[in-house]
Coordinates of C-alpha atoms and ligand atoms in Angstrom, one line a residue:
M241 CA -4.2 -54.7 1.1
N242 CA -0.6 -54.2 1.9
L243 CA -0.1 -54.1 5.6
I244 CA 3.0 -53.5 7.7
L245 CA 3.0 -55.0 11.2
F246 CA 5.2 -52.8 13.2
G247 CA 6.7 -53.2 16.6
P248 CA 9.8 -54.3 18.5
P249 CA 11.0 -58.0 18.4
A250 CA 8.6 -60.3 20.2
A251 CA 5.7 -57.8 20.1
G252 CA 3.6 -60.6 18.5
K253 CA 3.9 -59.5 14.8
G254 CA 4.4 -63.1 13.6
T255 CA 1.5 -64.5 15.6
Q256 CA -0.9 -61.8 14.2
A257 CA 0.4 -62.2 10.7
K258 CA -0.3 -65.9 10.7
R259 CA -3.9 -65.3 11.8
L260 CA -4.4 -62.8 8.9
V261 CA -2.9 -65.3 6.5
E262 CA -5.5 -67.9 7.6
E263 CA -8.4 -65.5 7.6
Y264 CA -7.8 -63.4 4.5
G265 CA -5.3 -65.4 2.4
Y266 CA -2.8 -62.6 2.5
V267 CA 0.9 -63.6 2.1
Q268 CA 3.1 -63.1 5.1
L269 CA 6.6 -61.7 4.2
S270 CA 8.8 -62.1 7.2
T271 CA 12.4 -61.2 6.5
G272 CA 13.5 -62.9 9.7
D273 CA 11.9 -66.2 8.6
M274 CA 13.5 -65.8 5.2
L275 CA 16.9 -65.3 6.7
R276 CA 16.5 -68.2 9.1
A277 CA 15.5 -70.4 6.2
A278 CA 18.6 -69.3 4.3
R279 CA 20.7 -70.2 7.3
A280 CA 19.0 -73.6 7.7
S281 CA 19.6 -74.4 4.0
G282 CA 23.3 -73.7 4.4
S283 CA 23.3 -71.2 1.6
E284 CA 26.1 -68.6 1.0
L285 CA 23.6 -65.9 2.0
G286 CA 22.9 -67.8 5.2
D287 CA 26.5 -67.9 6.1
R288 CA 26.9 -64.2 5.4
V289 CA 24.1 -63.2 7.8
A290 CA 24.7 -65.7 10.6
K291 CA 27.0 -63.7 12.7
I292 CA 25.0 -60.4 12.5
M293 CA 21.8 -62.2 13.4
D294 CA 23.4 -64.0 16.3
E295 CA 24.6 -60.7 17.6
G296 CA 21.2 -59.0 17.3
G297 CA 22.4 -56.6 14.5
L298 CA 20.6 -55.7 11.3
V299 CA 21.7 -57.3 8.0
S300 CA 22.2 -54.9 5.1
D301 CA 19.3 -53.2 3.5
E302 CA 20.4 -54.6 0.1
I303 CA 20.0 -58.2 1.3
V304 CA 16.6 -57.8 2.8
I305 CA 15.3 -55.6 0.0
D306 CA 16.3 -58.3 -2.6
L307 CA 14.5 -60.9 -0.6
I308 CA 11.3 -58.9 -0.5
D309 CA 11.6 -58.1 -4.2
D310 CA 11.9 -61.8 -5.0
Q311 CA 8.9 -62.7 -2.9
L312 CA 6.7 -59.9 -4.4
E313 CA 7.6 -61.3 -7.8
Q314 CA 6.9 -64.9 -6.8
N315 CA 3.5 -64.0 -5.3
K316 CA 2.2 -61.7 -8.0
G317 CA -1.5 -62.6 -7.7
A318 CA -1.7 -62.3 -3.9
A319 CA -4.7 -60.7 -2.3
G320 CA -2.4 -58.7 -0.1
F321 CA 0.9 -58.8 1.7
I322 CA 1.7 -58.6 5.4
F323 CA 5.2 -57.3 6.0
D324 CA 6.5 -58.6 9.3
G325 CA 9.9 -57.4 10.5
F326 CA 10.3 -55.3 7.4
P327 CA 11.0 -52.4 6.8
R328 CA 13.4 -51.8 9.7
T329 CA 15.3 -48.8 8.4
L330 CA 14.3 -45.7 6.4
G331 CA 16.3 -47.0 3.5
Q332 CA 14.1 -50.2 3.5
A333 CA 10.9 -48.2 3.9
K334 CA 11.8 -46.1 0.9
A335 CA 12.8 -49.1 -1.1
L336 CA 9.4 -50.8 -0.2
D337 CA 7.6 -47.8 -1.5
D338 CA 9.5 -48.0 -4.8
L339 CA 9.0 -51.8 -5.1
L340 CA 5.2 -51.5 -4.6
K341 CA 4.9 -48.4 -6.8
S342 CA 6.6 -50.2 -9.7
R343 CA 3.8 -52.9 -9.3
G344 CA 1.0 -50.3 -9.2
T345 CA 0.3 -50.6 -5.5
Q346 CA 1.3 -49.1 -2.1
V347 CA 1.5 -49.5 1.6
D348 CA -2.1 -49.2 2.7
R349 CA -1.8 -49.6 6.5
V350 CA 0.8 -49.7 9.2
I351 CA -0.3 -51.2 12.5
R352 CA 2.0 -50.7 15.4
L353 CA 1.7 -53.2 18.3
V354 CA 2.4 -51.1 21.3
V355 CA 4.2 -53.1 24.0
D356 CA 5.9 -52.6 27.4
E357 CA 9.5 -53.3 26.9
D358 CA 10.1 -54.6 30.4
Q359 CA 7.3 -57.2 29.9
L360 CA 8.8 -58.1 26.5
M361 CA 11.8 -59.6 28.3
A362 CA 9.5 -62.1 30.1
R363 CA 7.8 -63.0 26.9
V364 CA 11.2 -63.6 25.1
T365 CA 12.6 -65.6 27.9
K366 CA 9.6 -67.9 27.5
R367 CA 10.1 -68.1 23.7
F368 CA 13.8 -68.7 24.3
N369 CA 13.0 -71.7 26.5
E370 CA 10.4 -73.0 24.2
Q371 CA 12.0 -72.5 20.8
G372 CA 15.6 -72.1 21.7
R373 CA 16.2 -69.2 19.3
K374 CA 19.8 -68.2 19.9
D375 CA 19.0 -64.5 19.4
D376 CA 16.3 -64.6 22.1
N377 CA 18.9 -64.9 24.9
P378 CA 18.7 -61.9 27.2
A379 CA 21.9 -60.1 26.1
T380 CA 21.1 -60.5 22.4
F381 CA 17.5 -59.6 22.8
A382 CA 18.6 -56.3 24.6
A383 CA 20.8 -55.6 21.5
R384 CA 17.8 -56.2 19.2
L385 CA 15.6 -53.9 21.2
E386 CA 18.2 -51.2 21.1
K387 CA 18.4 -51.6 17.3
Y388 CA 14.7 -51.3 17.1
N389 CA 14.6 -48.1 19.1
Q390 CA 17.6 -46.6 17.2
D391 CA 16.9 -47.6 13.6
T392 CA 13.3 -48.8 13.3
A393 CA 11.1 -46.7 15.7
P394 CA 12.1 -43.5 13.8
L395 CA 10.0 -44.8 10.9
L396 CA 6.8 -44.2 12.8
P397 CA 6.6 -40.5 11.8
F398 CA 7.3 -41.5 8.2
Y399 CA 4.0 -43.4 8.1
A400 CA 2.1 -41.3 10.6
E401 CA 2.5 -38.3 8.2
R402 CA 0.5 -40.2 5.5
G403 CA -2.3 -41.0 7.9
I404 CA -2.0 -44.7 7.5
L405 CA -0.5 -45.5 11.0
R406 CA -2.7 -47.1 13.6
E407 CA -1.8 -48.3 17.1
V408 CA -3.0 -51.5 18.9
D409 CA -2.3 -52.5 22.4
G410 CA 0.1 -55.4 22.0
M411 CA 0.0 -56.4 25.7
A412 CA -3.6 -57.6 25.5
S413 CA -4.5 -61.2 24.9
I414 CA -3.8 -62.7 21.5
E415 CA -7.5 -62.6 20.8
A416 CA -7.9 -59.0 21.9
V417 CA -4.9 -58.0 19.8
K418 CA -6.4 -59.8 16.8
E419 CA -9.6 -57.8 17.2
G420 CA -7.7 -54.6 17.5
V421 CA -5.7 -55.4 14.3
E422 CA -8.9 -56.2 12.4
K423 CA -10.5 -53.0 13.5
A424 CA -7.4 -51.0 12.5
L425 CA -7.4 -52.8 9.1
K426 CA -11.0 -51.8 8.3
E427 CA -10.7 -48.1 9.2
T428 CA -10.3 -46.0 6.1
A429 CA -7.1 -44.0 5.9
Ligands
AMP123 P1 13.1 -61.2 13.4 O1 12.7 -62.6 13.4 O2 12.2 -60.3 12.5 O3 13.3 -60.6 14.8 O4 14.5 -61.2 12.7 C1 15.6 -61.9 13.2 C2 16.9 -61.2 12.8 O5 17.0 -61.2 11.4 C3 17.1 -59.7 13.2 O6 17.6 -59.6 14.5 C4 18.1 -59.3 12.2 O7 19.4 -59.7 12.5 C5 17.6 -60.0 10.9 N1 16.6 -59.2 10.2 C6 15.3 -59.6 10.0 N2 14.6 -58.7 9.3 C7 15.5 -57.7 9.0 C8 15.4 -56.5 8.3 N3 14.3 -56.1 7.7 N4 16.5 -55.7 8.2 C9 17.7 -56.1 8.8 N5 17.9 -57.3 9.5 C10 16.8 -58.1 9.6

């Protein structure tokens, strides 16, 4: 099962991905986590992406596609992958199709967590206070949201056309969202 968890920043993709990892043994591939790890390690890649991330912009397709390619290679026997925060552009979506196709597999399901953008701000302020993620500050978060609406939301028709897109209410409780995600996973395409 290859699943894309789709939605704006702070929609709860990471939380749901982690639950699916625990329950089904799928491998979570979060490009945001990978980029933060690169920064924390002080690598050259980390230095290259730092400014863009802190400003709420998108790093280049080439960089994130390479990260995903590496991880697919390193986790060859995985029961499935959960893509979290990737793809974010049409170029990334097309590259993901190619990467999976070359490994004899495909995107099976895209689950969109539908959220109220105004309420997201409250959620992010809480996360900012708890985790201190620099890019969760209100100005940068607004930029990230705008990027999502401009570059990422247009991917929805790309997946809807294939009949693999499902929507789940992301404003419900974590438990209720989890149930919605599991139901959406089990439905046949
Ligand atoms: P996230 O934790 O997924 O919200 O990602 C944090 C930041 O990392 C984003 O605001 C972007 O700057 C960068 N990033 C993560 N994933 C991608 C991606 N697929 N494409 C471009 N930039 C990304």
